[in-house]
Coordinates of C-alpha atoms and ligand atoms in Angstrom, one line a residue:
M1 CA -19.7 -22.0 -15.9
C2 CA -21.7 -25.0 -14.9
G3 CA -21.7 -26.0 -11.4
I4 CA -23.3 -29.9 -10.2
V5 CA -24.7 -31.1 -7.2
G6 CA -26.2 -34.6 -5.7
I7 CA -27.2 -35.2 -2.4
V8 CA -28.2 -39.2 -1.3
G9 CA -29.8 -38.6 1.1
G10 CA -30.8 -39.3 4.5
H11 CA -34.0 -36.5 4.0
P12 CA -34.8 -34.7 1.8
V13 CA -33.3 -33.3 -0.5
S14 CA -34.0 -30.0 -2.4
Q15 CA -33.3 -26.7 -0.5
R16 CA -29.9 -28.0 0.2
L17 CA -29.3 -28.9 -3.1
L18 CA -30.2 -25.3 -3.6
D19 CA -28.5 -24.3 -1.0
A20 CA -24.8 -25.8 -2.5
L21 CA -26.2 -24.4 -6.0
K22 CA -25.7 -20.8 -4.3
R23 CA -22.1 -21.5 -2.9
L24 CA -21.7 -22.5 -6.6
E25 CA -23.1 -19.1 -7.9
Y26 CA -19.7 -16.8 -7.8
R27 CA -18.8 -19.2 -11.1
G28 CA -21.4 -17.7 -13.1
Y29 CA -24.8 -19.2 -14.4
D30 CA -27.5 -18.1 -16.2
S31 CA -30.1 -20.4 -15.4
A32 CA -30.4 -23.7 -13.1
G33 CA -32.6 -26.6 -12.0
V34 CA -32.8 -29.2 -9.8
A35 CA -34.0 -33.4 -10.3
T36 CA -35.1 -35.4 -7.0
I37 CA -36.9 -38.9 -7.0
S38 CA -40.7 -38.0 -5.6
G39 CA -42.7 -40.8 -5.0
G40 CA -40.8 -43.4 -7.8
T41 CA -40.9 -40.6 -10.5
L42 CA -38.3 -38.5 -11.2
E43 CA -39.0 -34.6 -11.1
R44 CA -37.4 -31.5 -11.8
R45 CA -38.0 -27.8 -11.4
R46 CA -35.8 -25.0 -13.7
A47 CA -35.5 -22.1 -14.0
Q48 CA -34.3 -19.2 -16.0
G49 CA -31.9 -16.8 -14.5
K50 CA -30.7 -16.5 -11.1
L51 CA -31.5 -19.0 -8.5
I52 CA -33.6 -16.9 -6.9
N53 CA -36.5 -17.7 -9.9
L54 CA -35.6 -21.1 -9.4
E55 CA -36.3 -21.0 -5.9
M56 CA -38.9 -19.2 -5.5
R57 CA -40.4 -21.9 -9.1
L58 CA -39.7 -24.7 -5.4
K59 CA -41.8 -22.6 -3.0
E60 CA -44.6 -22.8 -5.8
L61 CA -44.4 -26.4 -6.5
P62 CA -41.9 -28.1 -3.7
L63 CA -39.7 -30.8 -4.4
D64 CA -39.5 -33.9 -2.2
G65 CA -37.2 -37.3 -2.1
I66 CA -34.3 -38.1 -0.5
I67 CA -31.7 -38.3 -3.1
G68 CA -31.3 -35.5 -6.4
I69 CA -28.5 -33.5 -8.1
G70 CA -28.6 -29.6 -9.3
H71 CA -26.6 -27.8 -12.1
T72 CA -26.3 -23.9 -12.4
R73 CA -26.0 -23.6 -15.7
W74 CA -23.5 -21.3 -18.1
A75 CA -25.1 -21.5 -21.6
T76 CA -23.0 -22.9 -24.1
H77 CA -24.6 -24.7 -26.6
G78 CA -28.5 -23.0 -27.0
A79 CA -30.2 -20.0 -25.6
P80 CA -30.1 -20.0 -21.5
T81 CA -33.5 -20.8 -20.9
E82 CA -35.6 -22.3 -18.5
R83 CA -36.1 -25.4 -21.6
N84 CA -32.8 -25.5 -22.4
A85 CA -31.6 -25.7 -19.0
H86 CA -30.8 -28.8 -16.3
P87 CA -31.4 -31.7 -15.6
H88 CA -33.2 -32.9 -18.8
I89 CA -35.2 -36.1 -18.7
V90 CA -35.9 -38.4 -21.4
D91 CA -37.6 -42.0 -20.1
G92 CA -36.7 -42.1 -16.3
V93 CA -33.2 -40.8 -17.6
A94 CA -32.5 -37.4 -15.6
V95 CA -28.5 -36.0 -16.3
V96 CA -26.7 -32.9 -15.5
H97 CA -23.7 -31.9 -17.1
N98 CA -20.7 -29.0 -16.9
G99 CA -18.8 -29.2 -20.2
I100 CA -19.2 -29.7 -24.1
I101 CA -19.5 -33.3 -25.8
E102 CA -17.4 -32.2 -29.0
N103 CA -19.6 -34.8 -31.2
F104 CA -22.8 -34.3 -29.5
A105 CA -24.3 -33.6 -33.6
E106 CA -22.8 -36.6 -34.6
L107 CA -24.7 -38.7 -31.3
K108 CA -27.9 -36.6 -31.8
A109 CA -28.2 -37.2 -35.6
E110 CA -27.6 -40.9 -34.9
L111 CA -30.7 -40.9 -32.4
E112 CA -33.4 -38.9 -34.3
E113 CA -32.6 -42.1 -36.9
T114 CA -33.7 -43.9 -33.8
G115 CA -37.2 -41.8 -33.3
A116 CA -34.9 -39.7 -30.7
D117 CA -37.5 -36.4 -30.2
F118 CA -34.9 -33.5 -28.9
E119 CA -36.3 -30.8 -26.8
T120 CA -33.4 -29.1 -25.9
S121 CA -31.0 -26.9 -28.4
T122 CA -28.5 -28.4 -26.0
D123 CA -25.3 -30.6 -26.3
S124 CA -25.9 -32.4 -22.8
E125 CA -29.4 -33.9 -23.8
V126 CA -27.7 -36.5 -26.1
V127 CA -26.4 -38.1 -22.2
A128 CA -29.6 -38.6 -21.8
H129 CA -31.0 -39.8 -25.0
L130 CA -28.2 -42.6 -25.1
L131 CA -28.2 -43.6 -21.7
A132 CA -32.3 -43.5 -22.2
K133 CA -31.9 -45.3 -24.9
Y134 CA -29.2 -48.2 -23.6
R135 CA -32.2 -48.7 -20.7
R136 CA -34.6 -49.5 -23.6
D137 CA -32.4 -52.5 -25.0
G138 CA -32.0 -53.8 -21.5
M139 CA -29.4 -52.4 -19.9
S140 CA -28.4 -51.8 -15.8
G141 CA -27.7 -48.0 -15.3
H142 CA -24.2 -49.7 -14.4
G143 CA -23.9 -50.4 -17.9
A144 CA -25.6 -48.2 -20.0
M145 CA -22.8 -45.8 -18.1
Q146 CA -20.4 -47.8 -19.8
K147 CA -21.2 -47.9 -22.7
M148 CA -22.5 -44.4 -23.2
L149 CA -18.9 -43.2 -21.3
K150 CA -17.2 -44.7 -24.8
R151 CA -19.2 -42.5 -27.1
L152 CA -18.5 -39.1 -25.6
R153 CA -16.3 -37.1 -27.0
G154 CA -14.6 -34.5 -25.4
A155 CA -14.7 -32.4 -21.8
F156 CA -17.4 -33.2 -19.0
S157 CA -18.4 -33.7 -15.8
L158 CA -21.7 -36.1 -15.3
A159 CA -24.4 -36.4 -12.7
I160 CA -26.9 -39.3 -13.3
I161 CA -30.6 -40.6 -11.9
F162 CA -32.4 -43.2 -13.0
Q163 CA -35.8 -43.4 -11.7
D164 CA -35.7 -47.3 -11.9
E165 CA -32.1 -47.2 -9.3
P166 CA -33.4 -44.6 -6.9
S167 CA -30.1 -44.7 -4.0
T168 CA -27.4 -44.2 -6.6
I169 CA -26.3 -41.3 -7.8
T170 CA -24.0 -42.5 -11.1
V171 CA -21.0 -39.2 -11.7
A172 CA -18.6 -39.3 -14.2
R173 CA -15.2 -36.3 -15.1
N174 CA -13.6 -36.5 -17.8
G175 CA -12.3 -32.7 -17.6
P176 CA -14.4 -29.9 -15.6
P177 CA -13.6 -31.4 -11.6
L178 CA -16.2 -33.6 -9.7
V179 CA -15.7 -34.1 -5.7
I180 CA -17.6 -37.2 -4.1
G181 CA -18.8 -36.0 -0.5
H182 CA -18.8 -38.3 2.1
G183 CA -21.3 -37.5 5.3
D184 CA -23.0 -39.7 8.0
G185 CA -25.2 -42.0 6.1
E186 CA -25.1 -39.1 3.8
M187 CA -23.2 -39.2 0.4
F188 CA -22.6 -35.6 -1.5
L189 CA -21.6 -34.6 -5.3
G190 CA -20.3 -30.9 -6.1
S191 CA -18.4 -29.3 -8.5
D192 CA -16.0 -28.6 -5.7
P193 CA -15.3 -28.6 -2.3
I194 CA -16.6 -25.3 -1.4
S195 CA -20.5 -25.9 -2.8
L196 CA -20.0 -29.7 0.1
A197 CA -17.9 -27.4 2.9
P198 CA -21.9 -27.4 5.1
L199 CA -22.5 -30.3 4.6
T200 CA -18.8 -32.5 5.0
N201 CA -15.4 -32.2 5.0
E202 CA -14.1 -35.3 3.8
V203 CA -13.6 -35.6 -0.3
T204 CA -12.4 -37.9 -2.6
Y205 CA -11.2 -36.1 -5.9
L206 CA -12.3 -37.9 -8.8
I207 CA -9.7 -37.7 -11.2
D208 CA -10.0 -37.7 -15.5
G209 CA -11.7 -41.3 -17.0
D210 CA -13.2 -42.2 -13.6
W211 CA -16.3 -42.5 -13.2
G212 CA -18.2 -44.4 -9.9
L213 CA -21.8 -45.1 -8.2
V214 CA -22.2 -43.3 -5.2
S215 CA -25.0 -44.7 -2.7
R216 CA -25.4 -43.2 0.7
T217 CA -22.8 -45.5 2.7
E218 CA -20.5 -47.1 -0.5
V219 CA -19.0 -45.2 -3.5
M220 CA -17.9 -47.1 -5.8
I221 CA -15.0 -45.9 -8.6
F222 CA -14.1 -47.4 -12.4
D223 CA -11.6 -46.1 -14.1
S224 CA -12.7 -45.8 -17.9
E225 CA -11.7 -49.6 -19.0
G226 CA -15.0 -50.1 -16.1
N227 CA -12.1 -51.6 -13.0
P228 CA -13.1 -51.0 -9.8
V229 CA -10.4 -48.1 -8.7
T230 CA -9.4 -46.6 -5.4
R231 CA -9.0 -43.1 -5.0
P232 CA -7.7 -41.1 -1.3
R233 CA -9.9 -39.5 1.0
C234 CA -9.1 -36.3 2.0
A235 CA -9.9 -33.7 4.1
S236 CA -11.1 -30.5 2.1
M237 CA -9.8 -27.0 3.4
A238 CA -13.0 -25.2 2.4
L239 CA -14.4 -23.0 5.1
A240 CA -18.4 -23.9 5.5
D241 CA -19.1 -19.7 6.5
R242 CA -20.5 -18.0 3.3
V243 CA -18.5 -15.8 2.4
T244 CA -20.5 -12.2 2.7
K245 CA -19.6 -8.7 1.0
G246 CA -20.2 -7.5 4.4
D247 CA -21.0 -3.8 4.2
Y248 CA -19.6 -3.3 0.8
A249 CA -21.6 -2.6 -3.0
H250 CA -20.0 -5.8 -4.3
F251 CA -17.8 -8.3 -4.1
M252 CA -16.0 -6.8 -6.1
E253 CA -15.6 -3.0 -4.2
K254 CA -14.4 -5.0 -0.9
E255 CA -12.0 -7.9 -2.6
I256 CA -9.9 -4.6 -3.9
H257 CA -10.0 -3.0 0.0
E258 CA -8.9 -6.0 1.1
Q259 CA -6.1 -6.2 -0.8
P260 CA -3.4 -4.2 1.5
Q261 CA -4.3 -7.4 4.0
V262 CA -3.8 -10.2 1.2
V263 CA -1.2 -9.4 -0.8
A264 CA 0.3 -8.5 3.5
R265 CA -0.3 -12.4 4.3
A266 CA 0.9 -13.9 1.3
L267 CA 4.1 -12.5 2.1
T268 CA 4.6 -13.4 4.7
H269 CA 4.8 -17.1 3.0
Y270 CA 7.8 -16.1 0.4
V271 CA 10.0 -13.2 2.5
D272 CA 12.1 -13.2 5.8
I273 CA 9.7 -9.8 7.4
A274 CA 12.5 -9.5 9.9
G275 CA 15.5 -10.8 7.9
R276 CA 14.6 -9.2 5.1
R277 CA 15.3 -12.2 2.3
V278 CA 13.6 -13.9 0.3
A279 CA 12.5 -17.6 1.6
P280 CA 14.6 -20.3 0.1
L281 CA 12.3 -21.8 -3.1
S282 CA 14.6 -24.7 -3.7
A283 CA 12.6 -27.2 -2.4
R284 CA 10.6 -26.6 -4.6
M285 CA 12.0 -25.4 -8.1
D286 CA 15.6 -26.1 -8.9
F287 CA 15.8 -22.1 -10.1
A288 CA 19.9 -21.7 -9.6
N289 CA 19.9 -25.1 -12.1
V290 CA 16.8 -24.3 -14.3
S291 CA 17.5 -23.2 -18.7
S292 CA 14.6 -21.3 -18.5
L293 CA 11.3 -21.0 -17.9
V294 CA 7.7 -21.5 -19.4
I295 CA 4.6 -19.2 -18.8
S296 CA 1.2 -20.0 -19.3
A297 CA -2.6 -18.9 -18.2
C298 CA -5.6 -17.6 -19.5
G299 CA -7.4 -13.4 -19.0
T300 CA -5.7 -11.7 -15.6
A301 CA -3.5 -14.4 -14.7
Y302 CA -1.8 -14.8 -18.0
L303 CA -0.9 -11.0 -18.1
A304 CA -0.3 -11.0 -14.1
G305 CA 2.5 -13.6 -15.3
L306 CA 3.7 -11.2 -18.4
I307 CA 4.5 -9.1 -15.1
G308 CA 6.2 -11.5 -13.8
R309 CA 8.6 -12.4 -17.1
Y310 CA 10.1 -8.3 -16.8
W311 CA 11.0 -10.1 -13.2
F312 CA 12.5 -12.6 -13.9
E313 CA 14.2 -11.8 -16.9
R314 CA 15.7 -8.7 -14.7
Y315 CA 16.3 -10.1 -11.5
A316 CA 16.6 -13.8 -12.0
R317 CA 18.2 -13.6 -16.3
L318 CA 16.3 -16.3 -16.3
S319 CA 14.7 -16.1 -19.8
V320 CA 10.4 -16.4 -19.9
E321 CA 8.2 -18.4 -23.5
I322 CA 4.7 -17.4 -23.0
D323 CA 1.4 -16.8 -24.2
V324 CA -2.1 -17.5 -23.0
A325 CA -2.9 -21.0 -22.7
S326 CA -5.2 -21.7 -25.1
E327 CA -3.0 -21.3 -27.7
F328 CA 0.4 -22.0 -26.2
R329 CA -1.7 -26.4 -26.0
Y330 CA -1.9 -26.5 -29.7
R331 CA 1.0 -24.2 -30.9
D332 CA 3.5 -28.3 -30.4
I333 CA 5.7 -26.2 -29.1
P334 CA 9.7 -27.5 -28.5
L335 CA 10.2 -27.1 -25.0
P336 CA 13.7 -26.5 -24.3
P337 CA 16.0 -29.0 -21.6
H338 CA 16.0 -28.6 -18.1
A339 CA 13.0 -25.5 -18.6
A340 CA 10.6 -25.3 -15.3
A341 CA 7.0 -23.9 -15.9
L342 CA 4.8 -21.6 -13.7
F343 CA 1.1 -22.1 -14.5
V344 CA -1.2 -19.5 -12.9
S345 CA -4.4 -19.3 -12.2
Q346 CA -6.8 -18.2 -9.5
S347 CA -9.5 -20.8 -9.2
G348 CA -6.9 -24.2 -10.3
E349 CA -9.0 -25.7 -12.8
T350 CA -9.5 -23.6 -15.9
A351 CA -9.4 -26.2 -18.5
D352 CA -6.7 -24.5 -20.7
T353 CA -4.2 -23.7 -18.3
L354 CA -4.5 -27.0 -17.1
A355 CA -4.0 -28.6 -20.7
S356 CA -0.7 -26.3 -21.5
L357 CA 0.1 -27.7 -17.9
R358 CA -0.2 -31.6 -18.8
Y359 CA 2.1 -30.9 -22.0
C360 CA 4.6 -29.8 -20.1
K361 CA 4.8 -32.1 -17.7
G362 CA 4.5 -34.5 -20.5
N363 CA 7.8 -33.1 -21.8
G364 CA 9.7 -33.4 -18.1
L365 CA 9.5 -30.3 -17.0
K366 CA 8.7 -28.9 -13.9
V367 CA 5.8 -27.4 -13.3
G368 CA 5.1 -25.8 -10.4
A369 CA 1.1 -23.7 -9.9
V370 CA 1.3 -20.3 -8.7
V371 CA -2.9 -20.7 -7.5
N372 CA -5.3 -19.5 -5.4
T373 CA -7.2 -22.5 -5.0
T374 CA -4.7 -25.3 -3.4
E375 CA -7.3 -28.0 -3.6
S376 CA -7.6 -27.4 -7.3
T377 CA -7.3 -29.5 -10.2
I378 CA -4.2 -27.5 -10.9
A379 CA -2.7 -27.7 -7.7
R380 CA -2.7 -31.4 -7.5
E381 CA -1.3 -32.5 -11.0
A382 CA 1.2 -29.7 -10.3
D383 CA 5.0 -30.6 -9.0
A384 CA 5.1 -27.8 -6.3
I385 CA 3.0 -25.4 -5.6
F386 CA 2.2 -21.8 -4.2
P387 CA 0.0 -20.4 -3.3
I388 CA -1.1 -16.8 -3.8
F389 CA -3.4 -16.6 -0.1
A390 CA -5.7 -14.2 -2.0
G391 CA -9.2 -16.6 -0.7
P392 CA -11.9 -16.4 -1.8
E393 CA -12.3 -14.2 -5.1
I394 CA -15.1 -14.3 -5.1
G395 CA -16.5 -11.0 -8.1
V396 CA -16.1 -12.5 -11.4
A397 CA -13.9 -10.2 -12.2
S398 CA -9.9 -10.8 -10.7
T399 CA -8.3 -8.4 -8.9
K400 CA -6.6 -9.4 -5.1
A401 CA -6.3 -12.7 -7.0
F402 CA -4.3 -10.1 -9.7
T403 CA -2.7 -8.7 -6.7
C404 CA -1.6 -11.9 -5.2
Q405 CA -0.4 -13.2 -8.1
L406 CA 1.7 -9.8 -8.6
T407 CA 3.4 -10.5 -5.1
V408 CA 4.0 -14.5 -5.4
L409 CA 6.0 -14.1 -9.1
A410 CA 7.8 -10.5 -7.7
A411 CA 8.5 -13.4 -4.4
L412 CA 9.5 -16.3 -7.2
A413 CA 11.7 -13.6 -9.7
L414 CA 13.7 -12.3 -6.3
G415 CA 13.6 -15.8 -5.0
A416 CA 15.6 -17.6 -9.2
G417 CA 17.7 -14.2 -9.5
K418 CA 18.6 -15.3 -5.4
A419 CA 19.8 -18.6 -6.2
R420 CA 21.0 -17.9 -9.5
G421 CA 24.0 -15.4 -7.8
R422 CA 22.2 -12.5 -10.1
I423 CA 21.0 -10.3 -6.8
C424 CA 23.3 -8.9 -4.5
E425 CA 22.5 -9.3 -0.7
D426 CA 21.9 -5.3 -0.7
E427 CA 19.8 -5.3 -3.6
E428 CA 17.9 -8.3 -1.5
R429 CA 17.6 -6.3 0.8
Q430 CA 16.2 -3.2 -1.2
L431 CA 13.8 -5.3 -3.0
V432 CA 12.4 -7.5 -0.7
T433 CA 11.7 -4.1 2.3
S434 CA 9.6 -2.5 -1.0
L435 CA 8.0 -5.7 -1.5
I436 CA 6.9 -5.7 2.7
E437 CA 5.9 -1.9 2.6
M438 CA 3.7 -2.5 -0.3
P439 CA 0.8 -3.4 1.6
R440 CA 0.7 0.3 3.7
I441 CA 1.1 2.0 0.1
M442 CA -1.7 -0.1 -0.5
R443 CA -3.7 0.9 2.5
Q444 CA -3.0 4.3 1.4
V445 CA -3.6 4.8 -2.2
L446 CA -7.0 3.2 -1.1
E447 CA -8.0 5.6 1.5
N448 CA -6.7 9.3 -1.0
I449 CA -7.7 8.3 -4.7
Q450 CA -11.7 6.8 -4.2
P451 CA -13.1 10.6 -4.7
K452 CA -10.8 11.6 -7.9
I453 CA -11.8 8.3 -9.1
Q454 CA -15.5 8.5 -8.9
L455 CA -15.1 11.7 -10.5
L456 CA -13.0 10.1 -13.9
S457 CA -14.7 7.0 -14.1
R458 CA -18.6 9.6 -13.8
E459 CA -16.9 10.3 -16.9
L460 CA -15.5 7.5 -17.7
S461 CA -18.8 5.9 -17.8
E462 CA -19.9 7.7 -20.7
F463 CA -17.5 6.4 -23.5
S464 CA -17.5 3.6 -25.6
H465 CA -13.8 3.1 -26.1
V466 CA -11.1 4.1 -24.1
L467 CA -7.5 3.6 -24.4
Y468 CA -5.5 2.4 -22.3
L469 CA -0.6 2.3 -22.1
G470 CA 1.9 2.0 -20.6
R471 CA 5.1 0.6 -21.5
G472 CA 7.6 -1.4 -19.2
T473 CA 5.3 -3.9 -16.5
S474 CA 2.8 -0.8 -17.5
F475 CA 2.5 -2.5 -20.2
P476 CA 0.7 -5.6 -19.7
L477 CA -0.8 -3.5 -16.3
A478 CA -2.3 -1.6 -19.6
M479 CA -4.0 -4.7 -20.7
E480 CA -5.5 -5.6 -17.7
G481 CA -6.7 -2.4 -16.9
A482 CA -8.8 -2.4 -20.2
L483 CA -9.1 -6.2 -20.1
K484 CA -11.1 -4.5 -16.3
L485 CA -12.9 -1.9 -17.1
K486 CA -14.3 -3.4 -20.4
E487 CA -15.7 -6.9 -18.9
I488 CA -17.8 -5.4 -16.4
S489 CA -18.6 -1.7 -17.5
Y490 CA -18.9 -3.1 -21.0
I491 CA -17.7 -0.2 -22.4
N492 CA -15.1 -1.3 -25.1
A493 CA -11.3 -0.7 -24.6
G494 CA -8.3 -2.2 -24.9
G495 CA -4.2 -2.0 -23.9
Y496 CA -1.6 -1.1 -25.7
A497 CA 2.3 -1.1 -25.7
A498 CA 2.9 2.9 -25.5
G499 CA 6.1 2.6 -28.5
E500 CA 3.1 0.5 -30.1
L501 CA 1.0 4.0 -30.3
K502 CA 2.3 5.1 -33.4
H503 CA 1.4 1.7 -35.5
G504 CA -1.7 1.7 -35.3
P505 CA -3.3 2.4 -32.1
I506 CA -3.2 6.2 -31.8
A507 CA -5.7 6.5 -35.0
L508 CA -8.2 6.0 -33.0
V509 CA -7.4 8.5 -30.6
D510 CA -9.9 11.9 -30.9
E511 CA -12.3 14.1 -28.0
N512 CA -14.2 10.8 -28.1
V513 CA -12.2 8.0 -27.2
P514 CA -10.0 8.3 -23.2
V515 CA -6.7 8.0 -23.1
I516 CA -5.1 6.4 -20.1
I517 CA -1.8 6.8 -19.3
I518 CA -0.1 4.7 -16.9
A519 CA 3.7 6.4 -15.8
P520 CA 5.5 5.7 -13.1
H521 CA 8.8 7.4 -12.7
D522 CA 10.5 4.7 -14.0
R523 CA 13.1 4.8 -16.9
F524 CA 10.2 4.8 -19.7
F525 CA 8.9 7.5 -17.9
D526 CA 10.2 10.0 -21.0
K527 CA 9.2 8.2 -23.5
T528 CA 6.2 7.0 -22.1
V529 CA 5.3 11.3 -21.1
S530 CA 6.1 11.5 -25.5
N531 CA 3.9 9.2 -26.6
M532 CA 0.9 11.4 -24.0
Q533 CA 1.9 14.2 -26.0
E534 CA 1.1 13.0 -29.2
V535 CA -2.1 11.5 -27.2
A536 CA -2.4 15.3 -26.8
A537 CA -1.6 16.5 -29.3
R538 CA -4.6 15.1 -31.7
G539 CA -7.1 16.3 -28.9
G540 CA -7.7 13.1 -27.6
R541 CA -8.7 13.7 -24.0
V542 CA -5.6 11.9 -21.7
V543 CA -6.5 10.0 -18.4
F544 CA -2.7 10.4 -15.8
I545 CA -1.8 8.1 -13.4
T546 CA 1.8 8.5 -12.8
D547 CA 4.0 9.0 -9.4
E548 CA 5.2 12.0 -7.5
R549 CA 8.6 12.2 -8.9
G550 CA 5.9 11.8 -12.4
A551 CA 4.2 14.8 -12.1
A552 CA 6.5 17.0 -10.7
S553 CA 8.4 16.1 -13.6
S554 CA 6.2 16.5 -17.1
K555 CA 4.0 19.5 -15.5
L556 CA 1.0 19.2 -17.6
D557 CA -1.2 20.9 -15.2
T558 CA -4.3 20.2 -17.7
L559 CA -4.6 16.5 -17.8
Q560 CA -7.0 14.7 -15.7
T561 CA -3.9 12.9 -13.4
I562 CA -4.0 10.3 -10.3
V563 CA -0.7 11.1 -8.2
L564 CA 0.3 7.4 -6.8
P565 CA 2.8 7.2 -4.1
D566 CA 6.7 6.8 -5.5
V567 CA 7.4 3.2 -5.5
E568 CA 10.5 0.8 -6.0
E569 CA 9.9 -0.1 -9.7
I570 CA 8.9 -3.5 -8.7
V571 CA 5.6 -2.9 -6.4
A572 CA 4.9 0.1 -8.7
P573 CA 2.8 -2.6 -11.3
M574 CA 0.6 -3.6 -7.4
I575 CA 0.2 -0.3 -6.5
F576 CA -0.5 1.6 -10.1
S577 CA -3.1 -1.3 -10.7
L578 CA -5.3 -0.5 -7.7
P579 CA -7.4 3.2 -9.6
L580 CA -7.4 1.1 -12.7
Q581 CA -9.9 -1.5 -10.7
L582 CA -11.2 1.1 -9.0
L583 CA -11.8 2.8 -12.6
A584 CA -13.2 -0.6 -14.1
Y585 CA -15.6 -1.3 -11.1
H586 CA -16.7 2.6 -10.2
A587 CA -17.8 2.8 -14.0
A588 CA -19.5 -0.4 -13.9
V589 CA -21.3 1.1 -10.9
F590 CA -22.5 4.6 -12.6
K591 CA -23.4 1.9 -16.0
G592 CA -25.8 0.1 -13.3
T593 CA -24.0 -3.2 -14.2
D594 CA -24.1 -6.6 -12.7
V595 CA -20.7 -6.0 -11.1
D596 CA -19.4 -9.3 -10.0
Q597 CA -21.5 -11.1 -12.2
P598 CA -20.9 -10.3 -15.5
R599 CA -23.2 -10.6 -18.2
N600 CA -21.5 -14.1 -20.4
L601 CA -18.3 -14.5 -18.2
A602 CA -17.8 -17.2 -15.5
K603 CA -15.4 -17.5 -12.8
S604 CA -14.2 -20.9 -13.5
V605 CA -14.0 -22.3 -16.6
T606 CA -13.5 -25.8 -16.9
V607 CA -13.7 -25.5 -20.9
E608 CA -12.0 -25.1 -23.9
Ligands
LIG1 C1 -10.5 -11.6 -15.8 C2 -10.7 -13.0 -15.0 C3 -10.2 -13.7 -16.2 C4 -8.8 -14.7 -15.7 C5 -9.2 -16.3 -16.7 C6 -8.6 -17.0 -16.2 O1 -11.4 -10.8 -14.4 O2 -11.3 -12.8 -13.8 O3 -9.7 -13.8 -17.1 O4 -8.4 -14.4 -15.2 O5 -9.8 -16.7 -16.9 O6 -8.9 -17.9 -14.3 P1 -8.0 -18.4 -14.1 O7 -7.3 -17.5 -12.9 O8 -8.2 -18.7 -12.2 O9 -7.0 -19.7 -14.3

């Protein structure tokens, strides 16, 4: 998604704006630009594609100026061209925008009637035209901004500079996050604290409806009615060092291999390693007294939530209502009294997940956030935070955040089971022991399966369609395997409950559609093997992912088989994630796609 940065500086800003934009690259973007006030005139440089193109443009045509704004654009309205790139400049007003102006067509028509000449196909340009119009009508920047904000509908964060007010950046937030950074005689702004970390760690988060004026020494913030408001200054934990790939070819590969370490770190916060017990949760969420549980999230985080549902139902005997957040927020769902809700999000900024959280909170539910970014909006608005401790995840395709989300959800389900008297001490000890052993087994799997995976993924990369099947927790895992493959290799893939095979997907099976069957030797194993036989009988190419017990009992040596160690059921989804992630990763490498920043995808989805 789009990223915004800004600096009201004591010395030239364009290089620092570029550096801050680089720190937002992980979010995904397709063009970029900066604008500064240089010699009293607003000037901009923009470029299609990666930031290196903007960097070259700035080398050819440097920008000086000690105040400036910058933007990485993830196209929503209008193609990702230089012409559509931000900043938009109209009559001495420069605007960068993250979000969607929902009523832009209406505003554009109105402005065109008064003679405005639009250059781009973006929704964002209306902001610059509206402000320019109000300035021409004689308003100050402050007045124009206040009037303009009343006209906008939708989600936005904005940073604006007026050529004739060269010491102030005007900002606004209604949806996508915006953070102000306090420096020494300088002020900064960015879409997240990570973008500002080398500049300052002292930040102020704007909340929805806020807008403000940022100068070198002062920040003035107003609410939507124009009343001055105070927002706290806090210390950000974002690290200044940029995360690097180390010896790995891609961030995704590095993040896959980091999993034993980060999952182990997450566990130390949720289980008592020495005592083999789950850590008490009641201070954060009183699972003992909730009537049921609501879970909502998007994408991979939703699939982690789906797996979590099996655990909460099984170990805590809590019934779970779960839906993708983009549906959940609009279903007008009657929420059960005394229910609790969990929202799962790596970034903590996903617009639909945040809206679902607000819906539940507004209906009186106690809400918990299972998040990686503990300074995010979702974390800040939740009643209880359950960090997943995955560390920065840069690859757009989620890997380590997924297994850390699973680890935390497993521990929460066991904690809830214990609080509700649904698991006894022996069971608790046994389940926690298997969680504690998981990082070691992950390490072993990552060391052993690479050669086989490489061969398989080379084959897989030549197909156009792939099916994934599983039962129980392996069903959401099948969906996750399919999601991972399609998002980075662009191979069409679908994940299904193996029991649904005969209800439709089997029609797709032939020698051109590999079927990846996820079948740990659990209580569903025999049924899944029957489904596998049905696929094999129709000439389907089966890739069978099982464990040692499964491999011994199925005796299907004609198949391509990946054999993983035997593990407890609660640990299987984390272990079986590894071959699925590696298959997708290597298939994408064979296809030569942009693994870390796949086309059209963004890491942080701050609009609907
Ligand atoms: C897929 C992926 C996405 C995210 C989804 C939610 O690999 O990463 O599906 O899981 O966009 O994002 P967060 O977790 O930031 O709310």
